[in-house]
Amino acid sequence: PTPETPKEEKKEEDNSPPPPLQIDLEGIQHRIEPFPLKEANYTQIWAIPGKVLLSHRPILGSLDQSWYNGSEPPAHATLEVFDLQTQKTKTFPFTITHFKATKDGKKLIYQAGYKLRVVDAEPAENDSPTQEPGPESGFLDLNRLKVEVIPEVEWQQMFEEIWRLQLHHFWVEDMSGVDWHQVKKRYRPLLPRVASRSEFSDLIWEMQGELGTSHAYELGGDYRKGPQYKQGFLGAEFRFDPDKQTYRIEKILQGDPWQEDYASPLQRIGVNAKPGDYLIAINGQPLHKDFSPAQALVHQANQEVELTLEQNGQQRTVPVKTTGSEFPIRYRDWVENNRNYVLQKTKNRVGYLHIPDMGPRGYAEFHRYYLAELEKDALIVDVRYNRGGHVSQLLLEKLARKRLGFDLPRWGQPEPYPADSVLGPLVAITNEYAGSDGDIFSHCFKLMKLGKLVGKRTWGGVIGIWPRHKLVDGSITTQPEFSFWFVDVGWKVENHGADPDVEVEITPQDWAQYKDPQLDAAIEILLKELEENPPQLPKFDNKPNLALPFS
């Protein structure tokens, strides 16, 4: 008879909880060991058996970053694994956005933009040459995921989540005295009547508006995409000439020629267009009263087009690449026109700079002009239309520097101490479109007594946000979480704004005549201050004589 094979005894799983982790906190600050890694901007650290996974990102500019545009997340991070036994680091042959490891530490999943991939937790010698989804590459086929979306059901869940996020994150627990539960009871019954995504947004705006507080946003979402007509622009202003029956170039906007999207296409080398020239045709299509340059450039954004220009009776055809937006070009043209106007009116005695926001763009704009203008006798700081941000304190700190001395070399100019300190008086211009950190800058400019504030009362919204909550359809909702209090007015900048020292209105008639009485008022104030107290550099005489007394 065949002997019976002995059965393996199954070991019972030990489901008892692990012993509690005891941490000896006494003297822990003296038991720190440096991790033997190169210096970097580490963003994730994940321990696995015998190793540590780490990711670090390069330091990149943030001018083009935005928290609300919903663009694909960048995959700039480098992923590495550090072996605790060999004390060596290996680098994975790809860059990532984020990663997570499995519980046993053998596999990891990483995100790169909108792609997901599963790989071994050890860098492969030869990475998969293909990004096609499948077991070989490890990329997940997200197109296989099918989800039934019932908007009405989504909106119910989103409504509850938006309401709950405000309840738990609003900056003060009592919701500034608003009965938030009663607000929900008032607006929740309206949900069944919502028939479109835009109507849902309107309902949320109305509900959050009950808080009477700034920065309670709801942005984006799963809107049905409509037709898009990508308009091309030439960075110029045209006027129809009835005698020539075509369009005359009235003005070419002056942008930054070293940046493609910040300069008029007509400024490009070889185009040689000038105000007064005629634009006869675009891509061979003649222009006339009923067919303007704007009509000819529909669907031509960022495209190469052929322009037929007439100059001094001679026609020629030149290729140019259009731009998809004139905003940055018109902005630079406006700033430079203001700056040149100030220089002309003050005979080069007063400088000018504009701060469009209090984020990366505004920080860059401030330093672009400040470093060139601070040596003028006085300076105008224009924060009209400032969209807010978070860098106002950095700019105010620099504007508040007072010259205490100078550093004199034998060769070169005296350097002020502190560096980059202003020589003479300051004036700031603000208006009703300056808000958030633009409110804060305007109010603190007065509070710090840096100079007169000219213009109109600001927007009045100084309760900050931390946008990090996406809803199920991709939209973003924000909760006013950080409320500003000031030593002079307490909470009262919110819902009121910063009051100017000198109020100046720009009337519709001023706009029509291209007049800027707010800028004129700032110039007048500074010229008067310069007349009464002109700033002067010291004579730097009485230099030390260090000769020996008996030499």
XYZ file of C-alpha atoms in Angstrom:
551
model
C 0.000 0.000 0.000
C 1.096 3.543 -0.778
C 2.079 5.368 2.337
C -0.107 8.327 3.132
C 1.587 11.695 2.557
C 1.671 13.570 5.819
C -0.404 16.733 5.725
C 1.315 19.997 6.412
C 0.028 21.626 9.477
C -1.251 25.131 8.779
C 0.166 27.709 11.078
C -2.429 29.827 12.659
C -2.085 33.490 11.843
C -1.060 35.616 14.739
C -3.676 38.334 14.818
C -2.604 39.710 18.139
C -1.811 43.422 18.059
C 1.861 44.405 17.961
C 3.389 45.621 21.187
C 2.985 49.339 21.662
C 5.836 51.469 20.368
C 7.688 53.116 23.210
C 9.540 56.345 22.390
C 11.982 57.695 24.949
C 11.458 61.452 24.553
C 13.973 62.482 27.181
C 17.054 63.833 25.424
C 15.701 62.888 22.000
C 17.067 66.126 20.543
C 20.583 64.809 21.197
C 19.992 61.513 19.406
C 19.657 62.912 15.859
C 21.687 61.271 13.102
C 22.012 62.896 9.652
C 20.760 60.785 6.769
C 23.732 60.228 4.423
C 22.156 61.829 1.365
C 22.976 64.758 -0.867
C 21.190 68.030 -0.201
C 17.945 68.350 -2.175
C 14.349 69.510 -1.972
C 12.883 66.235 -0.674
C 9.113 65.947 -0.932
C 8.354 62.310 0.005
C 10.050 59.736 2.244
C 8.725 56.166 2.467
C 10.306 53.378 4.537
C 10.266 49.815 3.200
C 12.099 46.750 4.587
C 15.838 47.522 4.571
C 15.470 50.561 2.335
C 14.015 54.045 2.059
C 12.263 55.489 -0.982
C 12.699 59.221 -1.489
C 11.601 61.776 -4.064
C 12.968 65.273 -4.558
C 12.031 68.094 -6.889
C 14.169 70.683 -8.650
C 13.716 74.355 -7.794
C 11.674 75.777 -10.654
C 10.130 79.134 -11.420
C 6.485 79.579 -10.519
C 5.403 82.337 -12.919
C 3.201 79.992 -14.925
C 1.760 78.033 -11.987
C -1.853 78.485 -10.938
C -3.985 76.776 -8.307
C -7.250 77.080 -10.242
C -6.508 76.342 -13.911
C -6.815 72.548 -13.600
C -3.782 71.830 -15.803
C -1.925 68.496 -15.804
C 0.281 68.164 -12.701
C 3.991 68.333 -13.574
C 6.198 65.244 -13.296
C 9.499 66.833 -12.227
C 10.410 64.780 -9.148
C 13.316 62.339 -9.114
C 12.671 59.002 -7.357
C 15.502 57.267 -5.484
C 15.932 54.258 -3.184
C 18.507 54.250 -0.382
C 19.816 50.887 0.840
C 20.369 50.979 4.611
C 22.904 48.129 4.486
C 25.102 49.251 1.582
C 24.543 52.965 2.301
C 24.164 53.543 -1.432
C 21.485 55.293 -3.473
C 19.981 54.187 -6.761
C 17.925 56.419 -9.039
C 14.876 55.297 -10.981
C 15.086 56.087 -14.725
C 11.965 58.293 -14.837
C 10.528 61.371 -13.203
C 7.294 61.400 -11.240
C 4.600 63.517 -9.614
C 3.873 61.341 -6.527
C 4.402 57.734 -5.423
C 3.194 55.182 -2.861
C 4.637 51.793 -1.892
C 2.801 48.555 -1.168
C 2.562 47.263 2.401
C 5.283 44.637 1.850
C 7.551 47.204 0.167
C 8.085 45.116 -2.975
C 6.121 47.271 -5.412
C 5.309 50.924 -5.789
C 2.815 52.884 -7.822
C 3.708 56.307 -9.119
C 1.843 59.107 -10.831
C 3.432 61.028 -13.698
C 1.054 63.723 -14.852
C -2.182 61.897 -15.617
C -0.510 58.459 -15.922
C -0.236 55.710 -13.276
C 2.339 52.913 -13.276
C 3.228 49.947 -11.035
C 6.914 48.955 -10.848
C 9.286 47.083 -8.577
C 10.609 49.039 -5.608
C 14.106 48.518 -7.048
C 15.234 50.371 -10.210
C 15.291 48.074 -13.235
C 18.458 47.836 -15.282
C 16.483 48.312 -18.482
C 13.312 50.329 -18.131
C 10.381 49.474 -20.387
C 10.787 51.290 -23.711
C 7.044 51.564 -24.173
C 4.372 53.501 -22.340
C 1.600 51.335 -23.701
C -0.527 49.983 -20.837
C 0.099 46.375 -19.897
C 2.019 43.975 -17.637
C 5.300 44.585 -19.476
C 5.369 48.325 -18.972
C 3.383 48.477 -15.734
C 1.281 51.406 -16.990
C -2.363 51.202 -16.045
C -4.967 51.482 -18.779
C -7.162 54.191 -17.315
C -9.274 54.262 -20.471
C -10.765 50.942 -19.393
C -12.389 52.611 -16.419
C -15.986 53.441 -17.218
C -18.058 55.439 -14.791
C -21.714 56.267 -14.971
C -22.184 59.916 -14.097
C -25.594 61.092 -12.979
C -25.183 64.860 -12.568
C -28.163 65.280 -10.264
C -26.715 62.698 -7.849
C -23.235 64.252 -8.065
C -24.637 67.677 -7.277
C -26.332 66.345 -4.143
C -23.046 64.928 -2.855
C -21.107 68.067 -3.856
C -23.604 70.324 -2.112
C -23.190 68.372 1.130
C -19.398 68.408 0.850
C -19.197 72.133 0.121
C -21.449 72.906 3.081
C -19.453 70.583 5.370
C -16.074 72.020 4.303
C -17.248 75.501 5.206
C -18.539 74.231 8.554
C -15.154 72.740 9.510
C -12.709 75.194 7.903
C -14.286 78.645 8.161
C -11.884 80.844 10.106
C -14.081 81.220 13.191
C -16.133 78.431 14.750
C -19.370 80.388 15.101
C -19.361 81.199 11.342
C -19.309 84.923 12.187
C -22.734 84.573 13.753
C -24.362 83.059 10.649
C -26.615 80.061 11.386
C -24.960 77.740 8.860
C -27.345 74.868 9.552
C -30.301 77.136 8.858
C -28.634 78.274 5.619
C -28.428 74.646 4.531
C -32.121 74.132 5.271
C -32.938 77.155 3.116
C -30.858 76.189 0.060
C -30.956 72.360 0.081
C -34.593 72.205 -1.162
C -33.561 74.135 -4.288
C -31.264 71.331 -5.506
C -33.974 69.345 -7.366
C -34.688 72.456 -9.434
C -31.067 72.745 -10.644
C -30.975 71.800 -14.329
C -27.354 72.527 -15.362
C -23.827 72.745 -13.973
C -23.867 76.549 -14.203
C -27.099 76.657 -12.185
C -25.435 74.487 -9.542
C -22.547 76.977 -9.331
C -25.023 79.809 -8.968
C -26.742 77.994 -6.102
C -23.408 77.466 -4.322
C -22.402 81.093 -4.817
C -25.698 82.230 -3.320
C -25.331 79.875 -0.348
C -21.717 80.829 0.383
C -22.637 84.465 -0.084
C -24.726 84.191 3.076
C -21.432 84.237 4.982
C -20.752 87.795 3.819
C -17.070 86.910 3.619
C -14.496 87.249 0.845
C -12.651 84.396 -0.870
C -15.505 81.845 -0.659
C -14.992 80.506 -4.187
C -16.325 77.660 -6.291
C -14.389 77.282 -9.542
C -14.162 74.921 -12.490
C -16.208 71.781 -12.752
C -17.581 69.399 -15.332
C -19.078 71.918 -17.739
C -20.119 70.786 -21.176
C -17.527 72.102 -23.598
C -18.914 74.561 -26.092
C -17.426 75.571 -29.435
C -14.050 77.289 -29.160
C -12.972 79.973 -31.576
C -9.282 80.513 -30.938
C -8.725 84.117 -31.873
C -5.390 85.224 -33.251
C -3.980 88.665 -32.490
C -1.325 90.905 -34.026
C -0.632 93.119 -31.016
C -1.752 96.295 -32.763
C -4.679 98.675 -33.033
C -6.311 99.270 -36.419
C -8.734 101.844 -37.812
C -10.728 101.479 -41.016
C -9.741 104.049 -43.656
C -12.747 104.814 -45.893
C -10.517 106.324 -48.604
C -8.254 103.261 -48.888
C -11.096 100.839 -48.051
C -8.772 98.889 -45.787
C -7.253 99.083 -42.282
C -4.562 101.483 -41.108
C -2.153 100.553 -38.305
C -2.816 103.147 -35.601
C -0.511 101.740 -32.945
C 1.830 98.796 -32.451
C 1.826 97.673 -28.826
C 5.261 97.779 -27.237
C 5.866 94.524 -25.372
C 8.994 92.578 -24.469
C 10.579 91.534 -27.794
C 12.737 88.867 -26.137
C 9.631 86.864 -25.126
C 7.492 85.453 -27.921
C 4.145 85.721 -26.114
C 4.908 89.162 -24.677
C 5.599 91.105 -27.866
C 3.537 92.197 -30.840
C 4.016 89.924 -33.861
C 4.491 93.147 -35.844
C 7.617 93.847 -33.737
C 9.374 90.775 -35.073
C 12.601 91.236 -36.969
C 11.953 91.412 -40.693
C 8.313 92.528 -40.457
C 9.259 96.225 -40.364
C 5.680 97.391 -39.846
C 5.053 100.930 -38.620
C 2.072 103.009 -37.502
C 0.576 104.528 -40.614
C 1.090 101.418 -42.742
C -1.944 99.700 -44.245
C -2.920 96.078 -43.713
C -4.295 95.027 -47.103
C -4.884 91.285 -46.688
C -4.377 88.329 -44.338
C -3.555 84.944 -45.886
C -4.484 86.384 -49.254
C -7.974 87.439 -48.148
C -8.510 91.155 -48.837
C -9.753 93.186 -45.869
C -12.663 95.587 -46.199
C -15.321 97.307 -44.130
C -17.261 94.079 -43.579
C -14.193 91.855 -43.100
C -11.894 93.111 -40.346
C -8.472 91.831 -39.206
C -10.160 90.227 -36.179
C -12.527 88.271 -38.439
C -9.649 87.139 -40.634
C -7.763 85.832 -37.584
C -10.498 83.575 -36.184
C -8.990 80.079 -35.613
C -5.528 81.558 -36.237
C -4.192 81.775 -32.665
C -0.448 80.994 -32.495
C -0.402 80.244 -36.221
C 1.827 81.419 -39.046
C -0.095 83.818 -41.295
C 0.828 85.967 -44.265
C 0.194 89.694 -44.020
C 0.050 91.971 -47.048
C 1.271 95.386 -45.904
C 1.435 98.667 -47.787
C 4.085 101.206 -46.861
C 4.630 104.389 -48.883
C 2.547 102.986 -51.716
C 4.578 99.767 -51.938
C 2.971 96.439 -51.083
C 4.793 93.407 -49.692
C 3.850 90.127 -48.044
C 5.500 89.017 -44.813
C 4.977 85.901 -42.644
C 4.276 86.391 -38.922
C 3.186 84.135 -36.089
C 0.100 85.422 -34.305
C -0.368 85.388 -30.557
C -3.285 83.812 -28.714
C -3.662 86.708 -26.255
C -2.797 90.385 -26.231
C -3.111 90.693 -22.462
C 0.615 90.494 -21.561
C 1.508 92.769 -24.490
C -1.093 95.388 -23.567
C -0.020 95.190 -19.944
C 3.620 95.930 -20.756
C 2.577 98.725 -23.139
C 0.418 100.299 -20.391
C 3.158 100.115 -17.760
C 5.790 101.566 -20.084
C 3.472 104.372 -21.178
C 2.839 105.255 -17.510
C 6.542 105.130 -16.714
C 7.500 107.329 -19.660
C 4.687 109.759 -18.807
C 5.980 110.109 -15.233
C 9.566 110.619 -16.407
C 8.461 113.250 -18.900
C 6.226 115.157 -16.448
C 8.881 115.166 -13.702
C 11.985 115.654 -15.879
C 13.330 112.231 -14.866
C 13.097 112.981 -11.138
C 10.334 110.471 -10.239
C 10.331 106.722 -10.921
C 7.318 104.477 -11.498
C 6.519 100.802 -11.067
C 3.331 98.721 -11.154
C 2.587 95.549 -9.161
C -0.121 93.460 -10.934
C -0.525 90.932 -8.116
C 1.150 89.742 -4.943
C 2.302 86.426 -6.380
C 5.291 85.374 -8.490
C 4.389 87.713 -11.371
C 3.988 90.727 -9.110
C 7.189 89.929 -7.227
C 9.081 89.765 -10.531
C 7.491 92.967 -11.852
C 8.346 94.836 -8.654
C 12.033 93.965 -8.824
C 12.249 94.483 -12.580
C 11.423 98.176 -12.131
C 12.362 98.857 -8.511
C 16.060 98.159 -8.993
C 16.126 100.592 -11.921
C 13.909 103.304 -10.431
C 15.051 103.526 -6.800
C 17.860 105.954 -7.624
C 15.329 108.559 -8.753
C 14.544 111.373 -6.321
C 11.084 109.869 -5.625
C 9.034 106.796 -6.524
C 5.399 106.028 -7.433
C 4.229 102.500 -6.495
C 1.077 101.614 -8.467
C -1.027 98.715 -7.102
C -4.218 99.409 -9.021
C -5.907 96.226 -10.309
C -3.713 94.148 -7.980
C -5.208 90.638 -7.863
C -3.708 89.695 -4.494
C -1.415 86.877 -3.400
C 0.985 86.607 -0.474
C 4.198 88.640 -0.972
C 3.088 92.107 0.183
C 5.166 91.934 3.361
C 8.322 91.239 1.347
C 7.719 94.304 -0.844
C 6.737 96.571 2.055
C 9.866 95.508 3.922
C 11.986 96.673 1.007
C 10.096 99.939 0.511
C 10.448 100.703 4.247
C 14.255 100.646 4.160
C 15.744 103.987 5.182
C 19.232 104.983 4.143
C 21.466 104.931 7.201
C 24.803 105.155 5.445
C 26.826 104.442 2.325
C 29.592 102.088 1.278
C 32.169 103.975 -0.817
C 34.653 102.224 -3.094
C 37.551 104.003 -4.752
C 36.238 102.999 -8.163
C 32.504 103.119 -8.674
C 29.448 104.727 -7.115
C 28.508 104.944 -3.431
C 26.302 102.004 -2.431
C 23.491 102.830 0.010
C 23.119 100.932 3.262
C 20.778 99.110 3.608
C 21.072 98.042 -0.010
C 18.220 98.930 -2.372
C 16.867 101.607 -0.049
C 14.873 104.455 -1.557
C 16.463 107.906 -1.803
C 13.375 110.124 -1.473
C 9.602 110.174 -0.844
C 7.074 107.534 -1.931
C 3.459 107.647 -3.095
C 1.230 104.602 -3.728
C -1.771 104.536 -6.073
C -4.619 102.076 -5.486
C -8.217 101.595 -6.635
C -11.382 99.554 -6.120
C -9.944 96.668 -8.170
C -6.993 96.104 -5.805
C -7.945 93.317 -3.426
C -6.836 90.616 -1.020
C -3.093 91.102 -0.515
C -3.577 94.264 -2.586
C -5.882 95.474 0.209
C -3.245 94.536 2.769
C -0.448 96.301 0.894
C -2.523 99.477 0.488
C -3.580 99.562 4.145
C -0.105 98.797 5.483
C 1.525 101.365 3.179
C -0.513 103.959 5.112
C -0.063 102.238 8.467
C 3.734 102.172 8.077
C 3.667 105.850 7.030
C 5.659 105.138 3.879
C 3.871 107.911 1.978
C 0.501 109.147 0.754
C -2.035 106.652 -0.641
C -3.858 108.032 -3.699
C -6.881 106.706 -5.610
C -10.051 104.915 -4.525
C -11.013 102.672 -1.604
C -9.846 99.104 -2.258
C -11.904 95.924 -2.752
C -12.069 94.864 0.912
C -11.320 91.141 1.135
C -8.572 90.002 3.520
C -9.623 86.534 4.707
C -7.189 84.128 3.089
C -7.651 80.659 1.663
C -5.780 77.379 1.249
C -7.209 75.823 -1.950
C -6.789 72.072 -1.555
C -10.258 70.523 -1.789
C -11.368 69.217 -5.178
C -14.899 68.022 -5.653
C -15.890 64.856 -7.498
C -16.293 66.684 -10.829
C -12.894 68.399 -10.569
C -14.108 71.782 -9.356
C -12.408 73.593 -6.473
C -14.111 75.106 -3.471
C -12.400 77.396 -0.993
C -13.090 78.282 2.606
C -12.101 81.638 4.175
C -9.614 80.318 6.740
C -7.202 83.096 7.761
C -8.619 86.462 8.835
C -6.481 89.600 9.053
C -6.504 91.905 12.073
C -4.667 95.258 12.109
C -3.467 97.342 15.044
C -5.372 100.438 13.927
C -8.749 99.142 12.663
C -8.849 95.537 13.885
C -10.988 93.376 11.559
C -12.419 96.291 9.598
C -10.448 96.056 6.347
C -12.601 93.010 5.453
C -15.783 94.172 3.696
C -14.528 97.769 3.677
C -11.066 98.056 2.144
C -8.225 100.525 2.552
C -9.175 104.212 2.394
C -6.852 106.461 0.396
C -5.365 109.632 1.883
C -6.243 111.464 -1.326
C -9.354 110.213 -3.132
C -9.268 110.648 -6.909
C -11.911 109.367 -9.320
C -11.360 108.471 -12.978
C -14.499 109.530 -14.844
C -15.799 107.998 -18.093
C -14.736 111.217 -19.806
C -11.184 110.718 -18.488
C -11.142 107.187 -19.864
C -12.345 108.351 -23.265
C -9.576 110.969 -23.417
C -6.844 108.581 -22.131
C -6.382 110.709 -19.007
C -5.207 109.331 -15.674
C -5.995 111.869 -12.919
C -4.866 109.388 -10.230
C -1.385 109.227 -11.716
C -1.390 113.011 -12.165
C -2.301 113.455 -8.486
C 0.581 111.207 -7.403
C 3.003 113.189 -9.556
C 1.752 116.485 -8.128
C 2.165 115.286 -4.519
C 5.733 114.085 -5.084
C 6.844 117.198 -6.955
C 5.565 119.321 -4.073
C 7.422 117.140 -1.532
C 10.602 117.323 -3.602
C 10.331 121.092 -3.733
C 9.882 121.362 0.036
C 12.489 118.767 0.981
C 14.772 117.795 -1.919
C 16.773 114.615 -1.198
C 20.522 114.971 -1.618
C 23.486 112.654 -1.427
C 26.013 113.507 1.290
C 29.173 115.319 0.207
C 31.344 112.599 1.797
C 33.940 115.210 2.815
C 36.202 115.170 5.873
C 37.743 111.885 4.827
C 40.023 110.391 7.514
C 43.681 111.402 7.589
C 45.672 108.493 8.975
C 49.149 109.955 8.574
C 51.446 109.636 11.600
C 51.536 112.905 13.572
C 55.352 113.245 13.341
C 55.916 112.037 9.761
